[in-house]
Tab-separated table of C-alpha atoms in Angstrom:
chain	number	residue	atom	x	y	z
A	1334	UNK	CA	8.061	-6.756	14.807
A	1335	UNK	CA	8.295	-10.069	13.952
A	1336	UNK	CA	5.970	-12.966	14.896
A	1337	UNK	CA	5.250	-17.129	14.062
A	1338	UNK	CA	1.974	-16.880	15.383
A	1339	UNK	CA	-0.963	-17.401	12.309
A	1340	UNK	CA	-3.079	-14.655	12.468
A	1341	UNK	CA	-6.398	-16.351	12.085
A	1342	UNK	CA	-8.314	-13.515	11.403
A	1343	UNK	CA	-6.364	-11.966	8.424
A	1344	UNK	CA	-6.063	-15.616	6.721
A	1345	UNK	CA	-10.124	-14.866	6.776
A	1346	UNK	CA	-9.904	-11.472	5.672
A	1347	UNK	CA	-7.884	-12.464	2.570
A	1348	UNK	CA	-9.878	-15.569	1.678
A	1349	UNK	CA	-13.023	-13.999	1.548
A	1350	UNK	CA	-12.303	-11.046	0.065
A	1351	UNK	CA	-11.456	-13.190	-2.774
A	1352	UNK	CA	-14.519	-15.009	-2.932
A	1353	UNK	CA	-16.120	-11.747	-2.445
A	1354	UNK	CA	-14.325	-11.085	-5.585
A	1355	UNK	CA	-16.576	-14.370	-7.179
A	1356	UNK	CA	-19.663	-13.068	-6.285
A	1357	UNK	CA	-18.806	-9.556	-7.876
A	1358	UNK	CA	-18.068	-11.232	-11.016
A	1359	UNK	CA	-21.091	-13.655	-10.795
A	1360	UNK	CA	-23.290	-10.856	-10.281
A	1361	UNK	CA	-22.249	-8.811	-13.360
A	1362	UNK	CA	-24.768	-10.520	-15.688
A	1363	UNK	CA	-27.586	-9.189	-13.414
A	1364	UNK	CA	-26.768	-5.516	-13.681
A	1365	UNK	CA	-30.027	-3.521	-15.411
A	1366	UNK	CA	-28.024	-1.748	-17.811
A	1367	UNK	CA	-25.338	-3.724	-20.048
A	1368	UNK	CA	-21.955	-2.450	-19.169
A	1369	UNK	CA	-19.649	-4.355	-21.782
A	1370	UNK	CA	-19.762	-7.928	-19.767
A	1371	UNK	CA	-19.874	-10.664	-21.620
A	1372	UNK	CA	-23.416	-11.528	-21.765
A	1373	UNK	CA	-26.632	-10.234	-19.872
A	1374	UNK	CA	-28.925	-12.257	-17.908
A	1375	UNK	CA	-32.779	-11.848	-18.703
A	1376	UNK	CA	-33.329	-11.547	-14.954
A	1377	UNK	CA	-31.854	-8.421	-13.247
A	1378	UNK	CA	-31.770	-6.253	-9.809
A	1379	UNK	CA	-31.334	-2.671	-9.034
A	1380	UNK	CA	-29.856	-4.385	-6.052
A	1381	UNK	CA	-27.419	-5.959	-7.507
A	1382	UNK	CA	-25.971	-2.938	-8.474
A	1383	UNK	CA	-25.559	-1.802	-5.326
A	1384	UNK	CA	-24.075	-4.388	-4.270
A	1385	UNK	CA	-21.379	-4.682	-7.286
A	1386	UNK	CA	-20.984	-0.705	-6.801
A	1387	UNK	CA	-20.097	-1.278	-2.808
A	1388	UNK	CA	-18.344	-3.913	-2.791
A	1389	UNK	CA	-16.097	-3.123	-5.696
A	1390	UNK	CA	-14.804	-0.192	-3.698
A	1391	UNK	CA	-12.884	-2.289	-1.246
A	1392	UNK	CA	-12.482	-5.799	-2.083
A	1393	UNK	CA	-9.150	-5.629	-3.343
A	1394	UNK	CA	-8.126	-2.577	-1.972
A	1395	UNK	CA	-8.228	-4.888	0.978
A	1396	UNK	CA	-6.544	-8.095	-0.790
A	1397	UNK	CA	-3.653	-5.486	-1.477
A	1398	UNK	CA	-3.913	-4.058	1.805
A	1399	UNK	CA	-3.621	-7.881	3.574
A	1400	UNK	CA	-0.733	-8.871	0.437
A	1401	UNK	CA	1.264	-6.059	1.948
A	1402	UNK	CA	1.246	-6.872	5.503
A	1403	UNK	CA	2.127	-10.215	4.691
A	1404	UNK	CA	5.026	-9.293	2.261
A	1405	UNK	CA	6.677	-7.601	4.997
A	1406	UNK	CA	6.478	-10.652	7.641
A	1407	UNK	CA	7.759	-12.891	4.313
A	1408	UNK	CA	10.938	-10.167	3.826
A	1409	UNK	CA	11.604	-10.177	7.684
A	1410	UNK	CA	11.785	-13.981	7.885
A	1411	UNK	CA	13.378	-15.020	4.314
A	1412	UNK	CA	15.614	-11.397	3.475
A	1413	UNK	CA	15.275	-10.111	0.104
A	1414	UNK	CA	16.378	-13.347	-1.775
A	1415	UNK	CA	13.678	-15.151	-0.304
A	1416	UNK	CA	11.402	-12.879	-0.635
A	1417	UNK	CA	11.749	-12.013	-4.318
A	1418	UNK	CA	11.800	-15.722	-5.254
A	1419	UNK	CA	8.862	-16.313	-2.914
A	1420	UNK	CA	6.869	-13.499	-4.918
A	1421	UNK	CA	7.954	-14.894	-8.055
A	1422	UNK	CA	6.594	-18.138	-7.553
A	1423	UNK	CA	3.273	-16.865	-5.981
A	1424	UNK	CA	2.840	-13.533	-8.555
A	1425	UNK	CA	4.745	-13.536	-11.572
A	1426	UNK	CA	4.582	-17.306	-12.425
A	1427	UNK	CA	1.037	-17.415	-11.661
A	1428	UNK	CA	0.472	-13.954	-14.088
A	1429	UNK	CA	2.341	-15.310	-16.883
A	1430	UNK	CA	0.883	-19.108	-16.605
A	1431	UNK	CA	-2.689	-18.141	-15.733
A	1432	UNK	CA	-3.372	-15.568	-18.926
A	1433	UNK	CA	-1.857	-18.407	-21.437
A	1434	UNK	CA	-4.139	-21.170	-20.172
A	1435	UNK	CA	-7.170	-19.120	-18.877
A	1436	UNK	CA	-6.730	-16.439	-22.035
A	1437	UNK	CA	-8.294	-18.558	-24.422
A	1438	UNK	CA	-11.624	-20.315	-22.127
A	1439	UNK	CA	-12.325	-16.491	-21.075
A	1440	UNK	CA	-12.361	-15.345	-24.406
A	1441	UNK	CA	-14.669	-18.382	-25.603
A	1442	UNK	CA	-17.166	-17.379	-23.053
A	1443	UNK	CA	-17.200	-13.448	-24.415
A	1444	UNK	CA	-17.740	-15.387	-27.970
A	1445	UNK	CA	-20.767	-17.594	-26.147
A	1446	UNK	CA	-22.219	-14.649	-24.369
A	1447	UNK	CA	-22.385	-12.452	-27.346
A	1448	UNK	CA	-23.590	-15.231	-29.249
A	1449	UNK	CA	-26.494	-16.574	-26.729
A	1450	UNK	CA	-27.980	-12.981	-26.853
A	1451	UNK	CA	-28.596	-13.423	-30.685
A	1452	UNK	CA	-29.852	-16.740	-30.558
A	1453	UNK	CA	-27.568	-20.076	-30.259
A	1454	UNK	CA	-23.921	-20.623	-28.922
A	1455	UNK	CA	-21.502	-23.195	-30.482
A	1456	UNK	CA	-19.035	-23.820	-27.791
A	1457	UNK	CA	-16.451	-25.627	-30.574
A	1458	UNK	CA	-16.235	-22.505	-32.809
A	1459	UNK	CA	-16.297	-19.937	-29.753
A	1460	UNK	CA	-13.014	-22.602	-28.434
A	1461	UNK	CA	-11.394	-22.718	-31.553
A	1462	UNK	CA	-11.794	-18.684	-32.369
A	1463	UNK	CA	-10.280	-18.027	-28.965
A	1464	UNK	CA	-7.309	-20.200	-29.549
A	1465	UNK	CA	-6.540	-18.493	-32.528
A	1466	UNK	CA	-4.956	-15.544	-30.372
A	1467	UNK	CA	-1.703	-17.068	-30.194
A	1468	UNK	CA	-0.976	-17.370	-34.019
A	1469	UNK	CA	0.154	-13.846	-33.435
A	1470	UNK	CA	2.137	-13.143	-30.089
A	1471	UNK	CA	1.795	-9.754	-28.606
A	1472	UNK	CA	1.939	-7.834	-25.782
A	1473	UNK	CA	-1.466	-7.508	-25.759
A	1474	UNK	CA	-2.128	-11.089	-25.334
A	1475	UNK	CA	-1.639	-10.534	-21.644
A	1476	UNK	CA	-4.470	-8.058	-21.347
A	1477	UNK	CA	-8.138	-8.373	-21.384
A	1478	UNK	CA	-8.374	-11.116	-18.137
A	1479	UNK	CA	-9.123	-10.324	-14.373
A	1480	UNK	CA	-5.427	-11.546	-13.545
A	1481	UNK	CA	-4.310	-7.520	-14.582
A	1482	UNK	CA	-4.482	-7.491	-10.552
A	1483	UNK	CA	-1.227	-9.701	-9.920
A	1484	UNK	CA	0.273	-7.580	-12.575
A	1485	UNK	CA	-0.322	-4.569	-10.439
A	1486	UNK	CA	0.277	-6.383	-7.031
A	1487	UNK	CA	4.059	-7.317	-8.611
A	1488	UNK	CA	4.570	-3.429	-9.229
A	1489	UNK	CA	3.306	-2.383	-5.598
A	1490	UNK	CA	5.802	-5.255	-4.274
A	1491	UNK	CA	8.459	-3.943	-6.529
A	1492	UNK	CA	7.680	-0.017	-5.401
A	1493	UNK	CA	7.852	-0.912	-1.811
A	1494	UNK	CA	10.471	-3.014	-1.816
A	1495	UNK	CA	12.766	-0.094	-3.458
A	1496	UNK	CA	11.490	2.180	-0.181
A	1497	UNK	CA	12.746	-0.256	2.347
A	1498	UNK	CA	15.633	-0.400	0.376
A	1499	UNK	CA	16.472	3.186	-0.020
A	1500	UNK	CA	15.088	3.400	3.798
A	1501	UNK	CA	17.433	0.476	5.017
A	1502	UNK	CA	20.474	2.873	3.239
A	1503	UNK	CA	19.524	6.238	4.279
A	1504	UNK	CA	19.659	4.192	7.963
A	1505	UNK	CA	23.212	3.552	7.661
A	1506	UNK	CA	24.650	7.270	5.999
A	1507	UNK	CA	22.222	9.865	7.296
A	1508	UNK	CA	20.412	8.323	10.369
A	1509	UNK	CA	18.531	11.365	10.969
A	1510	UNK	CA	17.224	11.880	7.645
A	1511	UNK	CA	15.616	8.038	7.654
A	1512	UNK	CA	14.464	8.986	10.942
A	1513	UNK	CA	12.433	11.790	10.002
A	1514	UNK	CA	10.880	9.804	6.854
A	1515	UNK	CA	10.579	7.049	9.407
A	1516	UNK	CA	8.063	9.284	11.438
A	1517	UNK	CA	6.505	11.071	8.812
A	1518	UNK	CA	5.430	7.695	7.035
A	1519	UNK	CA	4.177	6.149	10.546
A	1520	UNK	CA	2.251	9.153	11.811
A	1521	UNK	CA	0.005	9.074	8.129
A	1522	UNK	CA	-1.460	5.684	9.618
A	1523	UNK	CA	-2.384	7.363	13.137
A	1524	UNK	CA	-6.203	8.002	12.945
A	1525	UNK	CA	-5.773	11.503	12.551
A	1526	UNK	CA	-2.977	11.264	9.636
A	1527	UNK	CA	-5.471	8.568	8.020
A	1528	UNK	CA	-8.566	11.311	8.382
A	1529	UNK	CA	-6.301	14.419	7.041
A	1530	UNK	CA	-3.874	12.506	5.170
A	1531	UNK	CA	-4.427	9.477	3.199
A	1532	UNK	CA	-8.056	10.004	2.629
A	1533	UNK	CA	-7.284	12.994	0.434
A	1534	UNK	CA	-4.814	11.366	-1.254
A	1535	UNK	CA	-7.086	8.472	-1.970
A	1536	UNK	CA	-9.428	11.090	-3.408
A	1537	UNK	CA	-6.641	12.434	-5.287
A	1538	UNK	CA	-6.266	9.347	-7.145
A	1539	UNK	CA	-10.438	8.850	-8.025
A	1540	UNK	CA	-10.502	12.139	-9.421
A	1541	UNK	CA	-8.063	10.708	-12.076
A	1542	UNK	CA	-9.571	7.689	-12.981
A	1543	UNK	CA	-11.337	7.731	-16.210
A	1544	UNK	CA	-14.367	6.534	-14.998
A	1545	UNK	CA	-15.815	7.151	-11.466
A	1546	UNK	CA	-14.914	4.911	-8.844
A	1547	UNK	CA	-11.979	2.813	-9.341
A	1548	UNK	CA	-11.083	1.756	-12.820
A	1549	UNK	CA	-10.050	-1.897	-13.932
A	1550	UNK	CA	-6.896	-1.184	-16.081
A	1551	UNK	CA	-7.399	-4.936	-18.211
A	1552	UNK	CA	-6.761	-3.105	-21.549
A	1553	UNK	CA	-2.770	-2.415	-21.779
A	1554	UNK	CA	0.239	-3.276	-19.944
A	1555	UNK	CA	0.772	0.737	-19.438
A	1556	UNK	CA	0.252	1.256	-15.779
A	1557	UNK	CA	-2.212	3.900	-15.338
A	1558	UNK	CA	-1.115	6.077	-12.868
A	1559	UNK	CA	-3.854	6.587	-10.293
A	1560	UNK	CA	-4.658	2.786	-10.447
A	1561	UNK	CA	-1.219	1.921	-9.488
A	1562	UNK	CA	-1.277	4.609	-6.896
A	1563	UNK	CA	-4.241	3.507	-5.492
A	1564	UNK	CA	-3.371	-0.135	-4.994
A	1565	UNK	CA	0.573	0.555	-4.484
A	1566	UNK	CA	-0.863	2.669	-1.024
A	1567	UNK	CA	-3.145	0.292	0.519
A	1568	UNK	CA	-0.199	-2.576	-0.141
A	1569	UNK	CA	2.541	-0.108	1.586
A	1570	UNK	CA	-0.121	0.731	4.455
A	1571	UNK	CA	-0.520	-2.872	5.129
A	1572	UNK	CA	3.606	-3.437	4.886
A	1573	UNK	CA	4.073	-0.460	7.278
A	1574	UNK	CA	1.091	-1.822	10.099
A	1575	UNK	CA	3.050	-5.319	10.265
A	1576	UNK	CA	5.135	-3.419	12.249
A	1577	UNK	CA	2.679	-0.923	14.070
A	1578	UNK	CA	0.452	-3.555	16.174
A	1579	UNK	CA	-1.197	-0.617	17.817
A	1580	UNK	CA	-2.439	1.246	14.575
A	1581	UNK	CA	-3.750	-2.160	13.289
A	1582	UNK	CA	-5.827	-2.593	16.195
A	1583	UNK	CA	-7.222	1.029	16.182
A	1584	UNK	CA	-7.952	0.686	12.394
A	1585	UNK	CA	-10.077	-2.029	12.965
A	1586	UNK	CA	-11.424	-1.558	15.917
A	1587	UNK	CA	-15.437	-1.739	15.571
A	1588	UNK	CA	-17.574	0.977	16.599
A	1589	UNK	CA	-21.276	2.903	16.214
A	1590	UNK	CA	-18.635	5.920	14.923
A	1591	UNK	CA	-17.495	3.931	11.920
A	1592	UNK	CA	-20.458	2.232	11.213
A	1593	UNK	CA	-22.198	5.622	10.709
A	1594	UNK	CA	-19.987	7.314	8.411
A	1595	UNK	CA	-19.649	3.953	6.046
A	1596	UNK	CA	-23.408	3.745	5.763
A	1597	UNK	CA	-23.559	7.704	5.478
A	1598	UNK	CA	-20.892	7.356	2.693
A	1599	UNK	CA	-22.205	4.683	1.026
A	1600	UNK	CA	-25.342	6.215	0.340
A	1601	UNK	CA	-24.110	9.588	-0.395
A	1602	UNK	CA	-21.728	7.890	-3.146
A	1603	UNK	CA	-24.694	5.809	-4.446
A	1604	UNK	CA	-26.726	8.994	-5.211
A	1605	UNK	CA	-24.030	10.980	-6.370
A	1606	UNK	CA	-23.129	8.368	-8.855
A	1607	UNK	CA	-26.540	8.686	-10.838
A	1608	UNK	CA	-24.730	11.760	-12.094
A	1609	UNK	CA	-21.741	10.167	-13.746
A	1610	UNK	CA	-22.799	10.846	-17.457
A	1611	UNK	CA	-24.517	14.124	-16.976
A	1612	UNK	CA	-21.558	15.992	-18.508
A	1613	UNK	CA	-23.290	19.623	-18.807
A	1614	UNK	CA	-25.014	19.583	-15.521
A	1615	UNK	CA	-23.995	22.740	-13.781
A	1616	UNK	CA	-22.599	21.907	-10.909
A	1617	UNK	CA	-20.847	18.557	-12.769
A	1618	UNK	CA	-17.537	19.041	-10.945
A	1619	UNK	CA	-18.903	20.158	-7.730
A	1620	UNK	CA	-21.054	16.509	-7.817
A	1621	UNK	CA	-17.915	14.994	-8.937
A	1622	UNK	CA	-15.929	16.017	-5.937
A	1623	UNK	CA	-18.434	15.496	-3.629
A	1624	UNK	CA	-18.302	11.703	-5.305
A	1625	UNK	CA	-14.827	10.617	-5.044
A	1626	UNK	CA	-14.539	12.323	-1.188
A	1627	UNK	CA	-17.692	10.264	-0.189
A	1628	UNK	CA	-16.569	6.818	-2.469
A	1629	UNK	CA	-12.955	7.394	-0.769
A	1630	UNK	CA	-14.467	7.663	2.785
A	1631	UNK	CA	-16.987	4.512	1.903
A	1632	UNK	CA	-13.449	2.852	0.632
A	1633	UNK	CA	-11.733	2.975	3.826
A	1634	UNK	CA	-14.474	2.440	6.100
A	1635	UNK	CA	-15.484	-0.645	4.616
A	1636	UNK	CA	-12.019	-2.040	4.639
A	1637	UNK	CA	-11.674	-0.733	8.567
A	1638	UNK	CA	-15.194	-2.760	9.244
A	1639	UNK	CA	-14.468	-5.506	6.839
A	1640	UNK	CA	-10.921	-6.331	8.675
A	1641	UNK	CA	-12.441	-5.733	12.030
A	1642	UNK	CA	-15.201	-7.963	11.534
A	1643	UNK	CA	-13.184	-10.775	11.363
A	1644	UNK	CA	-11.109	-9.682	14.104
A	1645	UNK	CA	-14.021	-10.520	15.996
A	1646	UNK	CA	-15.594	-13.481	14.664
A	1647	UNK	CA	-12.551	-15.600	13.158
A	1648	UNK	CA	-9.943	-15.219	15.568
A	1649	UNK	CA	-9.745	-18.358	16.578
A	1650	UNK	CA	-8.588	-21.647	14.486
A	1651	UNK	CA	-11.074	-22.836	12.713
A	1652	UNK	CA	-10.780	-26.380	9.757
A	1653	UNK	CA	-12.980	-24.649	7.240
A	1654	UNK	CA	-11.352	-20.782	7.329
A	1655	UNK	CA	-8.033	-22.829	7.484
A	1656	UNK	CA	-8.889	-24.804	4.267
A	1657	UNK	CA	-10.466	-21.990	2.527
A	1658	UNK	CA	-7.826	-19.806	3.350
A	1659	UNK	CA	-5.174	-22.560	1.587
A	1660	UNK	CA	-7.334	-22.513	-1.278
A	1661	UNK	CA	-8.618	-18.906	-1.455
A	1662	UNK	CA	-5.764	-17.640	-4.171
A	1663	UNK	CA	-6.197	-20.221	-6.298
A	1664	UNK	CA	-9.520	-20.004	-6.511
A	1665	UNK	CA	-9.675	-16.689	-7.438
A	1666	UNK	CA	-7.264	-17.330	-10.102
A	1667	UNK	CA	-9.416	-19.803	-11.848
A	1668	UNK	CA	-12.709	-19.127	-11.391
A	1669	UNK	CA	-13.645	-16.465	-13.960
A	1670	UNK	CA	-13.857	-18.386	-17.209
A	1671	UNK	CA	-15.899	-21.037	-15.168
A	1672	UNK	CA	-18.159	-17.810	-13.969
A	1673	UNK	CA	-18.544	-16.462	-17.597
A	1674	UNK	CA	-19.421	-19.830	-19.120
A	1675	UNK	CA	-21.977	-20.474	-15.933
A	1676	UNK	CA	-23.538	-17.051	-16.849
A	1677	UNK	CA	-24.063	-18.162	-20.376
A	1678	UNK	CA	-25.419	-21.447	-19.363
A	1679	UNK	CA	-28.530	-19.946	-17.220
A	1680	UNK	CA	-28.738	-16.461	-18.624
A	1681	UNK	CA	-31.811	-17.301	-20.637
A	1682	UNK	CA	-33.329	-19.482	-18.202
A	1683	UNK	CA	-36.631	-18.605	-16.301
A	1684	UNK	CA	-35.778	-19.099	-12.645
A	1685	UNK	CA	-34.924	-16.614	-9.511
A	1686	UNK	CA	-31.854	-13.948	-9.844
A	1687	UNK	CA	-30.513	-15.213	-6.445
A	1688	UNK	CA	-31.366	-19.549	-7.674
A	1689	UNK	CA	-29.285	-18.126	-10.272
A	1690	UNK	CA	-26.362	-16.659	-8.589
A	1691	UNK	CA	-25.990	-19.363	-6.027
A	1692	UNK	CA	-25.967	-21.896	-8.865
A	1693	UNK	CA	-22.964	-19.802	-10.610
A	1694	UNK	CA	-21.385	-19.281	-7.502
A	1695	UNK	CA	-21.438	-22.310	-5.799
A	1696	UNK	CA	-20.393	-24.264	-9.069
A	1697	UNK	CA	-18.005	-22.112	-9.761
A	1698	UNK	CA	-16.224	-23.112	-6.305
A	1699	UNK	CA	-16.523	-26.562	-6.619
A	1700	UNK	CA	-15.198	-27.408	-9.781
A	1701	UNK	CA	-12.335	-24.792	-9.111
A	1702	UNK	CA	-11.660	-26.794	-5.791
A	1703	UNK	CA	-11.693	-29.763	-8.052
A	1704	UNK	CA	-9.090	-28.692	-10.670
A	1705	UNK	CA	-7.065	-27.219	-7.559
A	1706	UNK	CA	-6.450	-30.323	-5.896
A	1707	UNK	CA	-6.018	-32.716	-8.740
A	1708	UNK	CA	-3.275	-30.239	-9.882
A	1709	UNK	CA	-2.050	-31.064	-6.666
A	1710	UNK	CA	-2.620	-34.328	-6.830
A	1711	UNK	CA	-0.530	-34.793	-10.309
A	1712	UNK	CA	1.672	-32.520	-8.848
A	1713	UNK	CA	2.449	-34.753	-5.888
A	1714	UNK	CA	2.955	-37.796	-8.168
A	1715	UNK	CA	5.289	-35.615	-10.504
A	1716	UNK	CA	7.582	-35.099	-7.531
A	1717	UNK	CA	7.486	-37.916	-5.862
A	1718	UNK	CA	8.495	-39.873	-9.251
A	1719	UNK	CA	11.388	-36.782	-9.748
A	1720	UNK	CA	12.576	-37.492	-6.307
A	1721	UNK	CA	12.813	-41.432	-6.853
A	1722	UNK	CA	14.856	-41.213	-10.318
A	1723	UNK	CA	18.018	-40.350	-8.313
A	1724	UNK	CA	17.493	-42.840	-5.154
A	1725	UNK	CA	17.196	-45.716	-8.546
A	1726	UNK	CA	20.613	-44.419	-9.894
A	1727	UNK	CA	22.381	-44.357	-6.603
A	1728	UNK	CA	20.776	-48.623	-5.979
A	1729	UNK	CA	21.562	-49.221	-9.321
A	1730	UNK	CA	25.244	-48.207	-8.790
């Protein structure tokens, strides 16, 4: 299949799954128990965690999910050339620039946060530690941000694009053989492949993790294995529904059906998770399993209801999805250091947890839109002065 048409409601799916990915990170100061972020606020939620627990089990499992279907629609209209230059410019170059100039304001905000819990924060000497990274170049100067995920989304692109490759070849020296893979690999995204099929497999991989639930691999260019298997299936079931119209529509179709099993799921993976640490309980693996089948269920639900949602409420055009959706990426890209230092600004302050979070949150967005579009502005005046330098040569001669 191949279409022009804008599909309205997937340019809303991916744009607020990304801002859905702000508000995760704004809420991490509020947890009750510190988990390692960079500082914690003195006002916190048991709520919050629920909501940081839910949410962070589909939120870019559906960002992947979206990437893919729109990777294959880019490969079908540009070939490969096009396409591997387009995901250069929009993955890779954004990977490599983003962790050299965001790197060093993240890291200053750990520095802050640590330091506001013990008393005062000196913004110059938490600036000047962090820039002191790149005296030493390393590999590992590229870990420790949330941009890992563009690292991860180039190796799904790279995985799948070897599959259609070595599917576009077995096409033209054993037809049958493609065939076969070709109907093995569509019936998996039937309802009743997804239920018996790639459910399990999803459970599979969160049995692996280290932790419970889906790890963030931020820590080491090493891919780890169930993390890339994770994400590198919901991008190649997005790739493969571009072309399955049908299955798309019965995955997120709404209904009573779905809506029970993700609330069922959700809870059942809430309570289960109490249990994570209790290595000598007796029936520790028996909890566990029960765990990663219920978070895997709550996983895919929530991505089925999350895409179908906006099936139904933003398929139309709309100015503000259409802008937000423009500006989504970049956003998302930005806005953690700008998050982190936000956190530290309010975290001792005596005011409401949710005055709080819409302060970080809504900030956050603004002065991200801000930097966004006077990049784009000095941008614009960058190319349009490129662009005259020749047309002045050719008067001049």
């Amino acid at each position: 299949m191949t279409t022009t048409t804008r599909l309205h409601y997937l340019d809303a799916v991916r744009a607020y799954a990304l801002l859905l990915g702000i508000v995760y990170h704004a809420s991490l100061s509020f947890l009750p128990i510190f988990i390692g972020w960079a500082v914690m606020d003195i006002s916190t939620s048991d709520w919050v965690s629920v909501f940081v627990f839910i949410s962070h089990a589909f939120r870019l499992e559906v960002f992947f999910l979206i990437a893919g279907f729109f990777s294959c629609m880019t490969l079908q209209k540009v070939g490969i050339k096009g396409f591997l230059t387009s995901r250069f410019t929009r993955i890779v170059l954004p990977f490599l620039l983003g962790w050299i100039l965001l790197r060093p304001l993240l890291v200053s905000g750990w520095i802050m946060g640590a330091e506001s819990m013990q008393g005062e924060a000196n913004i110059i000497a938490a600036l000047v530690t962090s820039f002191s990274d790149f005296k030493g170049l390393s590999m590992s100067l590229f870990v420790g941000t949330h941009l890992w995920f563009l690292y991860y989304l180039t190796l799904a692109t790279l995985l799948t694009l070897l599959l259609y490759v070595l599917h576009t070849k077995l096409s033209q020296f054993t037809p049958k053989l493609a065939g076969r893979m070709h109907f093995i690999l569509v019936h998996t995204l039937t309802r009743k492949g997804l239920y018996l099929l790639v459910i399990p497999l999803t459970t599979c991989c969160l049995w692996y993790m280290q932790h419970w639930g889906v790890d963030t691999p931020d820590k080491s260019l090493t891919p780890q294995w169930p993390v890339l298997c994770l994400y590198s299936g919901f991008f190649l079931f997005g790739w493969v529904l571009f072309n399955h119209q049908n299955t798309l529509a019965d995955f997120m179709k709404l209904s009573a059906f779905k809506v029970g099993v993700w609330l069922c799921s959700c809870i059942a993976a809430v309570m289960l998770s109490r249990y994570q640490m209790q290595y000598i309980h007796e029936y520790y693996l028996q909890i566990k399993a029960a765990f990663v089948i219920s978070y895997a269920v709550m996983m895919w639900t929530s991505c089925m209801l999350f895409i179908g949602l906006f099936k139904k409420i933003a398929n139309k055009p709309n100015a503000f999805t259409q802008k937000l959706a423009d500006t989504s990426y970049g956003l998302y890209l930005v806005h953690l250091p700008l998050v982190v230092w936000l956190q530290v600004a309010v975290a001792e302050l005596t005011m409401p947890l949710t005055f709080k979070l819409f302060i970080i949150c809504t900030s956050t967005v603004a002065i991200s839109l801000l930097l966004i579009e006077s990049i784009k502005f000095l941008k614009n005046i960058f190319m349009n002065n490129f662009k005259s330098e020749p047309e002045k040569g050719m008067r001049n001669q």
